[in-house]
Structures are given as C-alpha cells and as structure tokens.
mmCIF file of C-alpha atoms and ligand atoms in Angstrom:
data_model
loop_
_atom_site.group_PDB
_atom_site.id
_atom_site.type_symbol
_atom_site.label_atom_id
_atom_site.label_comp_id
_atom_site.label_asym_id
_atom_site.label_seq_id
_atom_site.Cartn_x
_atom_site.Cartn_y
_atom_site.Cartn_z
ATOM 1 C CA MET A 205 198.644 187.199 23.411
ATOM 2 C CA VAL A 206 195.124 186.774 22.042
ATOM 3 C CA MET A 207 194.681 188.304 18.587
ATOM 4 C CA ILE A 208 191.610 190.503 18.341
ATOM 5 C CA LEU A 209 190.832 190.772 14.654
ATOM 6 C CA ILE A 210 187.092 190.764 14.174
ATOM 7 C CA LYS A 211 185.262 194.090 14.203
ATOM 8 C CA LEU A 212 181.525 194.142 14.748
ATOM 9 C CA GLU A 213 179.427 197.255 14.160
ATOM 10 C CA ILE A 214 176.700 197.772 16.777
ATOM 11 C CA ASP A 215 173.458 199.736 16.494
ATOM 12 C CA ARG A 216 172.726 203.041 18.235
ATOM 13 C CA ARG A 217 170.712 201.488 21.036
ATOM 14 C CA ALA A 218 173.515 199.131 22.020
ATOM 15 C CA TYR A 219 175.990 202.012 21.766
ATOM 16 C CA ASN A 220 173.871 204.127 24.126
ATOM 17 C CA SER A 221 173.505 201.321 26.660
ATOM 18 C CA ILE A 222 177.257 200.736 26.687
ATOM 19 C CA LYS A 223 177.692 204.461 27.342
ATOM 20 C CA ASN A 224 175.272 203.948 30.256
ATOM 21 C CA PHE A 225 177.542 201.239 31.714
ATOM 22 C CA SER A 226 175.759 198.176 30.338
ATOM 23 C CA ARG A 227 178.172 195.256 30.017
ATOM 24 C CA LEU A 228 176.064 193.136 27.672
ATOM 25 C CA VAL A 229 175.268 193.402 23.973
ATOM 26 C CA TYR A 230 172.761 191.162 22.196
ATOM 27 C CA THR A 231 173.825 189.710 18.850
ATOM 28 C CA LYS A 232 170.692 191.242 17.312
ATOM 29 C CA ALA A 233 172.369 194.647 17.861
ATOM 30 C CA ILE A 234 175.236 193.640 15.541
ATOM 31 C CA LYS A 235 174.845 195.004 12.021
ATOM 32 C CA ASN A 236 177.361 192.680 10.322
ATOM 33 C CA ARG A 237 176.166 189.482 12.012
ATOM 34 C CA GLY A 238 177.681 187.442 9.183
ATOM 35 C CA ASP A 239 181.094 188.314 10.645
ATOM 36 C CA LEU A 240 180.350 186.784 14.059
ATOM 37 C CA PRO A 241 183.119 184.253 14.768
ATOM 38 C CA LYS A 242 182.434 180.515 14.667
ATOM 39 C CA LYS A 243 184.261 179.892 17.938
ATOM 40 C CA GLU A 244 184.659 181.722 21.237
ATOM 41 C CA GLU A 245 186.670 184.859 20.586
ATOM 42 C CA ILE A 246 187.388 188.386 21.797
ATOM 43 C CA VAL A 247 186.014 190.902 19.297
ATOM 44 C CA THR A 248 186.101 194.664 18.860
ATOM 45 C CA LEU A 249 182.780 196.516 18.851
ATOM 46 C CA THR A 250 182.503 199.687 16.803
ATOM 47 C CA TYR A 251 179.880 202.370 16.251
ATOM 48 C CA ASN A 252 180.077 204.401 13.059
ATOM 49 C CA GLY A 253 183.379 202.619 12.532
ATOM 50 C CA LYS A 254 184.886 203.963 15.773
ATOM 51 C CA PHE A 255 186.100 201.827 18.695
ATOM 52 C CA VAL A 256 183.514 201.272 21.462
ATOM 53 C CA ALA A 257 184.560 198.172 23.384
ATOM 54 C CA LYS A 258 186.250 194.781 23.432
ATOM 55 C CA ALA A 259 183.886 191.935 24.164
ATOM 56 C CA LEU A 260 183.849 188.197 24.665
ATOM 57 C CA TYR A 261 181.714 186.316 22.169
ATOM 58 C CA ASN A 262 180.665 182.688 22.410
ATOM 59 C CA PRO A 263 178.622 181.282 19.499
ATOM 60 C CA LYS A 264 176.542 179.306 22.037
ATOM 61 C CA SER A 265 175.120 182.547 23.431
ATOM 62 C CA VAL A 266 173.180 185.498 22.009
ATOM 63 C CA ILE A 267 174.953 187.811 24.426
ATOM 64 C CA LEU A 268 178.368 189.409 23.992
ATOM 65 C CA LYS A 269 180.057 190.344 27.254
ATOM 66 C CA ILE A 270 181.987 193.597 27.416
ATOM 67 C CA LEU A 271 185.528 193.251 28.735
ATOM 68 C CA THR A 272 186.574 196.876 28.395
ATOM 69 C CA THR A 273 185.511 200.165 26.878
ATOM 70 C CA GLU A 274 189.150 201.292 26.710
ATOM 71 C CA ASP A 275 191.244 200.451 23.680
ATOM 72 C CA GLU A 276 193.619 198.388 25.834
ATOM 73 C CA GLU A 277 195.304 194.976 25.660
ATOM 74 C CA ILE A 278 193.569 192.094 27.408
ATOM 75 C CA ASP A 279 196.592 190.854 29.303
ATOM 76 C CA TYR A 280 198.048 190.330 32.803
ATOM 77 C CA ASP A 281 197.838 194.063 33.622
ATOM 78 C CA PHE A 282 194.215 194.195 32.529
ATOM 79 C CA PHE A 283 193.276 191.386 34.961
ATOM 80 C CA TYR A 284 195.530 192.726 37.725
ATOM 81 C CA LYS A 285 193.835 196.130 37.666
ATOM 82 C CA ARG A 286 190.332 194.667 37.862
ATOM 83 C CA ILE A 287 191.110 192.048 40.507
ATOM 84 C CA PHE A 288 192.907 194.670 42.600
ATOM 85 C CA ASN A 289 189.976 197.122 42.332
ATOM 86 C CA ALA A 290 187.540 194.368 43.256
ATOM 87 C CA LYS A 291 189.563 193.635 46.400
ATOM 88 C CA ILE A 292 189.720 197.326 47.362
ATOM 89 C CA TYR A 293 185.933 197.582 47.056
ATOM 90 C CA ARG A 294 185.408 194.577 49.371
ATOM 91 C CA GLU A 295 188.084 195.427 51.933
ATOM 92 C CA ASN A 296 188.206 199.244 51.995
ATOM 93 C CA ILE A 297 184.658 200.206 51.084
ATOM 94 C CA LEU A 298 182.624 197.302 52.475
ATOM 95 C CA ASN A 299 185.120 196.493 55.248
ATOM 96 C CA TYR A 300 184.975 192.742 54.724
ATOM 97 C CA LYS A 301 187.992 190.970 56.120
ATOM 98 C CA ASN A 302 188.807 187.381 55.199
ATOM 99 C CA THR A 303 185.729 186.067 53.487
ATOM 100 C CA TYR A 304 183.893 187.631 50.585
ATOM 101 C CA ARG A 305 182.875 187.268 46.970
ATOM 102 C CA TRP A 306 185.949 188.755 45.375
ATOM 103 C CA ILE A 307 184.861 188.588 41.731
ATOM 104 C CA TYR A 308 181.251 188.877 40.615
ATOM 105 C CA ALA A 309 181.523 188.583 36.831
ATOM 106 C CA GLU A 310 180.220 191.692 35.011
ATOM 107 C CA GLY A 311 179.736 193.370 38.412
ATOM 108 C CA ASP A 312 183.541 193.557 38.532
ATOM 109 C CA GLU A 313 184.003 193.900 34.772
ATOM 110 C CA LEU A 314 185.287 190.332 34.657
ATOM 111 C CA PRO A 315 182.591 188.450 32.750
ATOM 112 C CA THR A 316 182.357 184.656 33.095
ATOM 113 C CA ILE A 317 184.360 184.658 36.356
ATOM 114 C CA ILE A 318 182.962 184.153 39.858
ATOM 115 C CA PHE A 319 185.396 183.918 42.756
ATOM 116 C CA ASP A 320 184.774 183.512 46.481
ATOM 117 C CA LYS A 321 187.456 183.842 49.133
ATOM 118 C CA TYR A 322 186.954 181.899 52.354
ATOM 119 C CA ASN A 323 189.941 182.751 54.549
ATOM 120 C CA GLU A 324 192.905 181.054 52.850
ATOM 121 C CA LEU A 325 190.696 179.006 50.512
ATOM 122 C CA GLY A 326 189.413 180.248 47.166
ATOM 123 C CA ALA A 327 186.721 178.840 44.885
ATOM 124 C CA MET A 328 186.199 179.928 41.306
ATOM 125 C CA GLN A 329 183.398 179.195 38.890
ATOM 126 C CA LEU A 330 184.526 179.799 35.354
ATOM 127 C CA MET A 331 182.261 179.882 32.329
ATOM 128 C CA SER A 332 184.650 180.572 29.458
ATOM 129 C CA LYS A 333 187.036 178.135 27.822
ATOM 130 C CA LEU A 334 188.898 180.994 26.198
ATOM 131 C CA ILE A 335 189.520 182.688 29.556
ATOM 132 C CA GLU A 336 190.602 179.329 30.955
ATOM 133 C CA LYS A 337 193.028 178.633 28.135
ATOM 134 C CA GLU A 338 194.515 182.096 27.721
ATOM 135 C CA TYR A 339 194.266 183.784 31.105
ATOM 136 C CA LEU A 340 193.502 181.422 33.996
ATOM 137 C CA LYS A 341 197.165 181.068 34.945
ATOM 138 C CA ASP A 342 197.536 184.886 35.155
ATOM 139 C CA ILE A 343 194.298 185.265 37.116
ATOM 140 C CA VAL A 344 195.314 182.623 39.653
ATOM 141 C CA ASP A 345 198.810 184.169 40.033
ATOM 142 C CA ILE A 346 197.233 187.580 40.674
ATOM 143 C CA LEU A 347 194.787 186.196 43.252
ATOM 144 C CA PHE A 348 197.643 184.517 45.138
ATOM 145 C CA GLU A 349 199.797 187.630 44.900
ATOM 146 C CA LEU A 350 197.107 189.950 46.264
ATOM 147 C CA SER A 351 196.044 187.788 49.217
ATOM 148 C CA ASP A 352 196.831 185.154 51.822
ATOM 149 C CA LEU A 353 195.183 182.420 49.725
ATOM 150 C CA GLU A 354 196.788 178.973 49.938
ATOM 151 C CA THR A 355 194.488 177.040 47.627
ATOM 152 C CA ILE A 356 192.309 177.951 44.661
ATOM 153 C CA TYR A 357 189.678 175.557 43.340
ATOM 154 C CA VAL A 358 188.428 176.140 39.819
ATOM 155 C CA LYS A 359 185.262 174.544 38.558
ATOM 156 C CA ARG A 360 182.844 174.845 35.720
ATOM 157 C CA GLY A 361 180.253 177.562 36.206
ATOM 158 C CA LYS A 362 176.523 177.305 35.685
ATOM 159 C CA LYS A 363 175.686 176.799 32.008
ATOM 160 C CA GLY A 364 179.397 177.264 31.374
ATOM 161 C CA GLU A 365 181.736 175.484 29.027
ATOM 162 C CA ARG A 366 183.077 172.073 30.001
ATOM 163 C CA ILE A 367 185.949 173.085 32.196
ATOM 164 C CA ARG A 368 187.796 170.434 34.166
ATOM 165 C CA ASP A 369 188.069 171.042 37.881
ATOM 166 C CA LYS A 370 191.542 172.257 38.789
ATOM 167 C CA ILE A 371 193.334 172.909 42.051
ATOM 168 C CA PHE A 372 196.132 175.441 42.439
ATOM 169 C CA GLY A 373 198.321 175.665 45.557
ATOM 170 C CA ASP A 374 197.890 173.275 48.507
ATOM 171 C CA LYS A 375 195.946 170.399 46.946
ATOM 172 C CA ASN A 376 194.860 168.835 50.234
ATOM 173 C CA LYS A 377 192.888 171.792 51.494
ATOM 174 C CA PHE A 378 189.201 171.995 50.674
ATOM 175 C CA GLU A 379 187.560 172.962 53.949
ATOM 176 C CA THR A 380 187.797 175.960 56.256
ATOM 177 C CA VAL A 381 185.762 177.585 59.035
ATOM 178 C CA ILE A 382 184.435 181.086 58.364
ATOM 179 C CA LYS A 383 182.823 183.536 60.779
ATOM 180 C CA GLU A 384 179.604 185.374 60.033
ATOM 181 C CA GLY A 385 178.820 187.646 62.967
ATOM 182 C CA ASP A 386 178.775 185.278 65.962
ATOM 183 C CA ALA A 387 178.096 182.221 63.806
ATOM 184 C CA LYS A 388 180.710 179.807 62.514
ATOM 185 C CA PHE A 389 180.417 177.739 59.361
ATOM 186 C CA LYS A 390 182.452 174.984 57.800
ATOM 187 C CA VAL A 391 182.797 175.717 54.114
ATOM 188 C CA ASN A 392 183.659 172.900 51.767
ATOM 189 C CA VAL A 393 184.596 174.251 48.353
ATOM 190 C CA ARG A 394 183.786 170.894 46.770
ATOM 191 C CA GLY A 395 180.118 171.549 47.625
ATOM 192 C CA HIS A 396 177.355 173.235 45.629
ATOM 193 C CA LYS A 397 178.541 176.155 43.434
ATOM 194 C CA THR A 398 181.482 177.736 45.291
ATOM 195 C CA GLY A 399 180.583 175.959 48.546
ATOM 196 C CA PHE A 400 178.642 178.588 50.491
ATOM 197 C CA PHE A 401 175.944 181.147 49.692
ATOM 198 C CA LEU A 402 177.667 184.406 50.608
ATOM 199 C CA ASP A 403 174.895 186.338 48.855
ATOM 200 C CA GLN A 404 172.598 185.766 51.880
ATOM 201 C CA ARG A 405 175.158 186.870 54.495
ATOM 202 C CA GLU A 406 173.462 190.162 55.492
ATOM 203 C CA ASN A 407 170.000 188.561 55.432
ATOM 204 C CA ARG A 408 171.101 185.743 57.739
ATOM 205 C CA LEU A 409 172.559 188.308 60.148
ATOM 206 C CA TYR A 410 169.373 190.392 59.920
ATOM 207 C CA LEU A 411 167.264 187.349 60.826
ATOM 208 C CA GLU A 412 168.860 187.279 64.295
ATOM 209 C CA LYS A 413 167.054 190.541 65.182
ATOM 210 C CA PHE A 414 163.716 188.753 65.036
ATOM 211 C CA ILE A 415 164.568 185.586 66.952
ATOM 212 C CA LYS A 416 163.395 185.182 70.538
ATOM 213 C CA GLU A 417 164.727 182.606 72.993
ATOM 214 C CA GLY A 418 162.713 179.392 72.632
ATOM 215 C CA ASP A 419 161.269 180.207 69.174
ATOM 216 C CA ARG A 420 160.541 177.304 66.828
ATOM 217 C CA VAL A 421 162.143 178.097 63.474
ATOM 218 C CA LEU A 422 161.591 176.299 60.184
ATOM 219 C CA ASP A 423 164.410 176.702 57.626
ATOM 220 C CA ILE A 424 163.188 175.432 54.258
ATOM 221 C CA CYS A 425 165.903 174.565 51.710
ATOM 222 C CA CYS A 426 168.437 175.033 54.480
ATOM 223 C CA TYR A 427 171.505 173.786 52.535
ATOM 224 C CA THR A 428 174.398 173.734 55.060
ATOM 225 C CA GLY A 429 172.282 175.367 57.763
ATOM 226 C CA GLY A 430 172.903 179.067 57.059
ATOM 227 C CA PHE A 431 169.723 180.553 58.528
ATOM 228 C CA SER A 432 169.341 177.664 61.026
ATOM 229 C CA VAL A 433 172.655 178.375 62.718
ATOM 230 C CA HIS A 434 171.921 182.105 63.063
ATOM 231 C CA ALA A 435 168.521 181.340 64.591
ATOM 232 C CA ALA A 436 169.942 178.660 66.886
ATOM 233 C CA ILE A 437 172.709 180.862 68.314
ATOM 234 C CA ARG A 438 169.961 183.305 69.367
ATOM 235 C CA GLY A 439 168.210 180.572 71.322
ATOM 236 C CA ALA A 440 165.777 179.071 68.804
ATOM 237 C CA GLU A 441 164.877 175.441 68.224
ATOM 238 C CA VAL A 442 165.403 174.808 64.527
ATOM 239 C CA VAL A 443 164.066 172.412 61.938
ATOM 240 C CA GLY A 444 165.920 172.445 58.613
ATOM 241 C CA VAL A 445 164.671 170.776 55.434
ATOM 242 C CA ASP A 446 166.668 170.050 52.284
ATOM 243 C CA LEU A 447 166.800 167.513 49.465
ATOM 244 C CA SER A 448 170.547 167.094 49.717
ATOM 245 C CA LYS A 449 171.884 164.558 52.197
ATOM 246 C CA LYS A 450 175.409 165.915 51.766
ATOM 247 C CA ALA A 451 174.315 169.483 52.561
ATOM 248 C CA LEU A 452 172.392 168.294 55.629
ATOM 249 C CA LYS A 453 175.425 166.455 56.949
ATOM 250 C CA LEU A 454 177.351 169.721 56.831
ATOM 251 C CA ALA A 455 174.360 171.566 58.349
ATOM 252 C CA GLU A 456 174.543 169.239 61.330
ATOM 253 C CA GLU A 457 178.300 169.751 61.610
ATOM 254 C CA ASN A 458 177.737 173.513 61.491
ATOM 255 C CA ILE A 459 175.134 173.429 64.244
ATOM 256 C CA GLU A 460 177.503 171.358 66.385
ATOM 257 C CA LEU A 461 180.375 173.709 65.623
ATOM 258 C CA ASN A 462 178.256 176.425 67.240
ATOM 259 C CA ASN A 463 177.666 174.309 70.367
ATOM 260 C CA ILE A 464 173.914 173.949 69.913
ATOM 261 C CA PRO A 465 172.579 171.063 72.049
ATOM 262 C CA LYS A 466 171.135 168.074 70.187
ATOM 263 C CA ASP A 467 167.585 168.641 71.466
ATOM 264 C CA ARG A 468 167.426 172.058 69.776
ATOM 265 C CA TYR A 469 167.776 171.016 66.157
ATOM 266 C CA GLU A 470 166.495 168.549 63.617
ATOM 267 C CA PHE A 471 167.348 168.205 59.940
ATOM 268 C CA ILE A 472 164.917 166.505 57.597
ATOM 269 C CA GLU A 473 165.960 165.123 54.233
ATOM 270 C CA GLY A 474 163.027 165.603 51.899
ATOM 271 C CA ASN A 475 161.136 167.598 49.339
ATOM 272 C CA ALA A 476 160.140 170.964 50.819
ATOM 273 C CA PHE A 477 156.653 170.848 49.275
ATOM 274 C CA GLU A 478 155.887 167.381 50.665
ATOM 275 C CA VAL A 479 157.402 168.022 54.078
ATOM 276 C CA MET A 480 155.474 171.277 54.542
ATOM 277 C CA LYS A 481 152.183 169.677 53.428
ATOM 278 C CA GLU A 482 152.653 166.972 56.055
ATOM 279 C CA MET A 483 153.463 169.570 58.701
ATOM 280 C CA ILE A 484 150.235 171.416 57.892
ATOM 281 C CA GLU A 485 148.261 168.154 58.119
ATOM 282 C CA ASP A 486 149.881 167.546 61.503
ATOM 283 C CA LYS A 487 148.795 171.069 62.563
ATOM 284 C CA GLU A 488 152.374 172.132 63.223
ATOM 285 C CA LYS A 489 153.232 175.832 63.612
ATOM 286 C CA PHE A 490 156.515 177.733 63.691
ATOM 287 C CA ASP A 491 157.246 181.174 65.138
ATOM 288 C CA VAL A 492 159.551 181.873 62.209
ATOM 289 C CA VAL A 493 159.557 180.326 58.728
ATOM 290 C CA ILE A 494 162.315 180.908 56.167
ATOM 291 C CA LEU A 495 162.049 179.844 52.527
ATOM 292 C CA ASP A 496 165.221 179.937 50.434
ATOM 293 C CA PRO A 497 164.577 177.657 47.448
ATOM 294 C CA PRO A 498 166.846 177.239 44.408
ATOM 295 C CA ALA A 499 166.190 179.293 41.266
ATOM 296 C CA PHE A 500 163.038 177.666 39.927
ATOM 297 C CA THR A 501 163.880 178.949 36.459
ATOM 298 C CA GLN A 502 167.050 179.326 34.419
ATOM 299 C CA THR A 503 165.307 180.800 31.377
ATOM 300 C CA GLU A 504 162.822 183.517 30.601
ATOM 301 C CA ASP A 505 160.466 181.009 28.928
ATOM 302 C CA ASP A 506 160.015 179.200 32.181
ATOM 303 C CA ILE A 507 158.833 182.128 34.313
ATOM 304 C CA LYS A 508 155.222 180.949 34.507
ATOM 305 C CA ASN A 509 156.193 177.572 35.956
ATOM 306 C CA ALA A 510 158.615 179.222 38.346
ATOM 307 C CA LEU A 511 155.941 181.606 39.620
ATOM 308 C CA ARG A 512 153.603 178.673 40.147
ATOM 309 C CA ALA A 513 156.278 176.905 42.218
ATOM 310 C CA TYR A 514 156.936 180.071 44.258
ATOM 311 C CA ALA A 515 153.204 180.519 44.807
ATOM 312 C CA SER A 516 152.724 176.992 46.224
ATOM 313 C CA LEU A 517 155.872 177.075 48.324
ATOM 314 C CA ASN A 518 154.966 180.466 49.789
ATOM 315 C CA TYR A 519 151.382 179.410 50.444
ATOM 316 C CA LEU A 520 152.652 176.451 52.489
ATOM 317 C CA GLY A 521 155.245 178.562 54.293
ATOM 318 C CA ILE A 522 152.749 181.290 55.208
ATOM 319 C CA LYS A 523 150.319 178.663 56.542
ATOM 320 C CA LEU A 524 153.011 177.393 58.903
ATOM 321 C CA ALA A 525 154.267 180.803 60.090
ATOM 322 C CA LYS A 526 153.039 182.364 63.332
ATOM 323 C CA ARG A 527 155.097 185.564 63.684
ATOM 324 C CA ILE A 528 157.876 186.069 61.111
ATOM 325 C CA PHE A 529 157.916 184.894 57.503
ATOM 326 C CA VAL A 530 161.080 185.282 55.420
ATOM 327 C CA THR A 531 160.887 184.418 51.752
ATOM 328 C CA CYS A 532 163.630 184.452 49.124
ATOM 329 C CA SER A 533 164.066 184.012 45.398
ATOM 330 C CA CYS A 534 167.361 183.713 43.565
ATOM 331 C CA SER A 535 165.833 183.509 40.070
ATOM 332 C CA HIS A 536 167.354 186.088 37.729
ATOM 333 C CA HIS A 537 164.242 186.068 35.599
ATOM 334 C CA VAL A 538 161.751 186.793 38.365
ATOM 335 C CA ASP A 539 162.049 190.466 39.246
ATOM 336 C CA LYS A 540 161.387 192.139 42.602
ATOM 337 C CA GLU A 541 157.855 193.251 41.843
ATOM 338 C CA MET A 542 156.852 189.948 40.265
ATOM 339 C CA PHE A 543 158.130 188.047 43.290
ATOM 340 C CA LYS A 544 156.387 190.337 45.766
ATOM 341 C CA ARG A 545 153.081 190.015 43.903
ATOM 342 C CA THR A 546 153.384 186.222 43.933
ATOM 343 C CA VAL A 547 154.014 186.135 47.676
ATOM 344 C CA ILE A 548 151.113 188.504 48.323
ATOM 345 C CA SER A 549 148.722 186.344 46.305
ATOM 346 C CA SER A 550 149.860 183.314 48.331
ATOM 347 C CA ALA A 551 149.104 185.249 51.524
ATOM 348 C CA PHE A 552 145.602 186.099 50.227
ATOM 349 C CA ARG A 553 145.043 182.419 49.507
ATOM 350 C CA ALA A 554 146.288 181.450 52.964
ATOM 351 C CA LYS A 555 144.047 184.186 54.431
ATOM 352 C CA LYS A 556 146.895 185.724 56.412
ATOM 353 C CA GLU A 557 147.645 189.425 56.702
ATOM 354 C CA LEU A 558 151.343 190.173 56.322
ATOM 355 C CA ILE A 559 153.210 193.386 57.085
ATOM 356 C CA MET A 560 156.366 193.915 55.079
ATOM 357 C CA ILE A 561 159.235 194.643 57.463
ATOM 358 C CA ASP A 562 161.931 194.905 54.826
ATOM 359 C CA TYR A 563 162.683 193.971 51.235
ATOM 360 C CA LYS A 564 166.319 192.959 50.967
ATOM 361 C CA GLY A 565 168.609 191.796 48.198
ATOM 362 C CA GLN A 566 172.019 190.250 47.684
ATOM 363 C CA ALA A 567 175.073 191.064 49.807
ATOM 364 C CA PRO A 568 177.003 194.082 48.468
ATOM 365 C CA ASP A 569 180.023 191.989 47.504
ATOM 366 C CA HIS A 570 177.775 190.882 44.616
ATOM 367 C CA PRO A 571 177.811 194.399 43.115
ATOM 368 C CA ILE A 572 175.032 195.578 40.845
ATOM 369 C CA SER A 573 176.516 198.230 38.606
ATOM 370 C CA ILE A 574 173.849 200.615 37.291
ATOM 371 C CA GLY A 575 172.738 199.750 33.782
ATOM 372 C CA ASN A 576 173.125 196.021 34.518
ATOM 373 C CA LYS A 577 169.813 194.749 35.823
ATOM 374 C CA ASN A 578 170.915 191.206 34.994
ATOM 375 C CA LEU A 579 173.311 191.330 37.958
ATOM 376 C CA GLU A 580 170.440 191.770 40.404
ATOM 377 C CA TYR A 581 168.956 188.414 41.315
ATOM 378 C CA LEU A 582 168.480 187.786 45.031
ATOM 379 C CA LYS A 583 165.259 188.871 46.684
ATOM 380 C CA CYS A 584 164.571 188.362 50.375
ATOM 381 C CA ILE A 585 161.428 189.731 52.014
ATOM 382 C CA PHE A 586 160.925 189.843 55.779
ATOM 383 C CA PHE A 587 157.259 189.863 56.844
ATOM 384 C CA TYR A 588 155.484 190.132 60.159
ATOM 385 C CA VAL A 589 152.570 187.701 60.212
ATOM 386 C CA LYS A 590 149.711 189.651 61.744
ATOM 387 C CA ASN A 591 147.192 186.983 62.632
HETATM 388 C C1 SAM B 632 169.758 178.658 47.668
HETATM 389 S S1 SAM B 632 170.144 177.168 48.494
HETATM 390 C C2 SAM B 632 169.796 177.584 50.167
HETATM 391 C C3 SAM B 632 170.916 178.335 50.860
HETATM 392 C C4 SAM B 632 170.798 178.442 52.352
HETATM 393 N N1 SAM B 632 169.597 179.095 52.781
HETATM 394 C C5 SAM B 632 172.005 179.139 52.962
HETATM 395 O O1 SAM B 632 171.840 180.211 53.581
HETATM 396 O O2 SAM B 632 173.116 178.623 52.825
HETATM 397 C C6 SAM B 632 168.842 176.127 47.985
HETATM 398 C C7 SAM B 632 168.807 174.735 48.588
HETATM 399 O O3 SAM B 632 167.559 174.150 48.202
HETATM 400 C C8 SAM B 632 167.713 172.743 48.131
HETATM 401 N N2 SAM B 632 166.548 172.229 47.389
HETATM 402 C C9 SAM B 632 166.304 172.290 46.061
HETATM 403 N N3 SAM B 632 165.073 171.810 45.774
HETATM 404 C C10 SAM B 632 164.533 171.427 46.956
HETATM 405 C C11 SAM B 632 163.289 170.839 47.325
HETATM 406 N N4 SAM B 632 162.337 170.576 46.418
HETATM 407 N N5 SAM B 632 163.084 170.549 48.618
HETATM 408 C C12 SAM B 632 164.023 170.800 49.553
HETATM 409 N N6 SAM B 632 165.212 171.372 49.258
HETATM 410 C C13 SAM B 632 165.468 171.679 47.984
HETATM 411 C C14 SAM B 632 169.070 172.565 47.501
HETATM 412 O O4 SAM B 632 169.583 171.289 47.840
HETATM 413 C C15 SAM B 632 169.862 173.734 48.135
HETATM 414 O O5 SAM B 632 170.556 173.264 49.262
#
C-alpha cells in the first residue's frame, strides 16, 4: 500500500474550486510549498488543517491532480469503484456497446489514465509512473474482470513519464474491426495515441446527413480515413490528405473494408497546407471540405502561433469548399470562442459567407465534469457555404 504522509495546506480559492468539483490544484495554491515532495507522490490536501482531498503530485508539473475528496484508501476497491462507474456511464447512460472511451482521466476521476475499448482490444495511455508501479496490475485486472477484453496495450501518454509499452492478455492481438453506424474501421492499437479518434465519433456520423450521392469530399488530416469512410458510404468521391504514410495505408484498407470502388477515393501523402495551396492554384473545388488537424499547440504560450496556423488552414479550406465546410480543433488551449473567431476571420479573408449549422464538441464518452474546463478540448463546427 502507498503511504500518504505529506499534508499540504491549500488556499481558500483552491478549496472552493474543489468544492465545485474541480479536479486540479495549482502548486501556487499550496501554502507550505516547501513541503512539496521531491518525487511523484500521493499527498493529502487540507484546508484550515482539515482533510479536503488526496491528490497525485509530480514535481515535473505545477498541477496536482485530485484522486478523491473522500478520506479513503487508494487501493483496488478505489479503482474498481471508479472503473465500474465509468463503464455504467458508457453502457447504461450513453448506450454504447463494444467500443468506447472507458476512462477519460479526470473526467472519470482517474487522473493520468486514458483507456479505449475496441471490442475485445483495449488501449491505455498512462502518464504516471507511480500509478504504473503501484496500481497498473490492479487496474488491468479490473478491466479484464468487468469486460470481454482479451488484450490490453499500455503505452506512455502525451507528455507523460517514460513508461515502457506493455501488453497484457493475448499478446498477438493488436487489430480489430469496429462499427460506427454503417461504417467499419480497422483499429490498430499500435497506431497514433490509442489507435483511433473516438472523440470524433458523433461528428463523423453527423457528417453523413450532409453528403449527397456524387459529392466530391476533401478530408484534410484524414488519419485512418474516419470522415472519408462516412462520406464514401453515402455515395461521395473522397480525397484524403495526411502526412502519415502509415495512417494512409490504414485509410485505404478502411475504405476497401467498406466496399468503396477504387475510382471513388484517393489518398494523398503530403502537408495539408501545401496540398491545399496547389489545389487552389489548379482551381479545384469540393462540395464538402473537412479540416481535422492535430493540436497546433501543447502550451498556453504557443496560442498565437496556433491561431495563425488555424487561420491559414481554414482560409485554404474555405476557399476550396462549395457547400459544406467542417472545421475542427483539438487544442486544449484554444477555446470555443477563440476558435470560432479565427474561422470567421478566415472566411472574411476568403470573402465567403458562412452559415453556422452546428457547433459540436467531443463525444460524450470523453466526459466534461462541470468545474473542469480543461477536459473540454474538441471543437467541430459545421458550416453551410453560402456563395
Ligand atoms: C486529429 S488527427 C485526424 C483524425 C481523423 N479525422 C479521424 O477522424 O480519425 C490529425 C491528423 O493530422 C495529421 N497531420 C498532422 N500535421 C499534418 C499536416 N501538416 N498535413 C497533413 N496532415 C497532418 C496527422 O498525421 C494525423 O493523422
């Protein structure tokens, strides 16, 4: 069992935000900062000397992550309860069946853990060495016990500690086919992040509403063909663009898996900015354009550069779009309003009038608990291009 010895006194503001369900505390809110541990540790937070929460502290970060506001042990039962509740939310409230994001870090009160279930295959991104060392075995046992999982892949999460990839269960299984509405996708858990972007599931399904037979669709940063496949099964001709050769290979396999004839798709390996510029020079047009770039910023300091990148990408996308323009951002540090303003200024520059059809976010199996704005990251705007 992990010994929790260090007590840190927090200020009133941090106390109030924890009472309002916030799961993060900045080190600047700690009054006895000199007592912060030198290595990753679970600490007790107090206010006026009284217990408030147990939190995970890593000296490499200025953020402490709340594990619990109950004075309870952090043990097998603690993880069981949370993992079980997370499953109930996905299966009984959201009615997802075999494939879903089962654990979304603080969104499920399990900081530093991300876990996706794809049928019998699971993929975890872990960001804490302490959780790995002390609790990973329990967590994996619980996941197997509560499901039909046969294999669990564990890899190092974004900005996380150096955690060696591990495989639990059937070691030869790393690929499965999932269903998303009428579309089928091969998911390879050795791919990017956990292998597939489940956060866009509802947005990909929503796209189908706007596709007409024979449409030309441009899917920028298409990865393994998520939006392309949904457009193609509704009768569109698709062009997907991505930097990653490996992702494009899987995109092609996914299109084929959905029985789309060869003359209705093309995947281009290249830089989205360059490819779109060339398309504009060649006077190409697309009925539908989708932009789903990577997070252009990982830090708050970099927002300006990120907004510049979004502005150019959106300008190019809007220029190429004839009827529907879908634009996404997965940057945590660019909020909804900021992103919308950037897209609108790109539309002004492109001299195109856009009508906002809908402003969507991440799939609900990436829960945003109130008081935790940091959990909200995906933005996806659907526009009608008026002229
Ligand atoms: C968020 S993912 C897209 C997910 C995809 N829309 C889906 O539904 O699965 C972003 C993709 O952008 C690609 N990418 C990053 N920078 C790029 C660039 N400059 N040009 C083209 N693709 C890029 C990455 O390889 C990655 O596949």
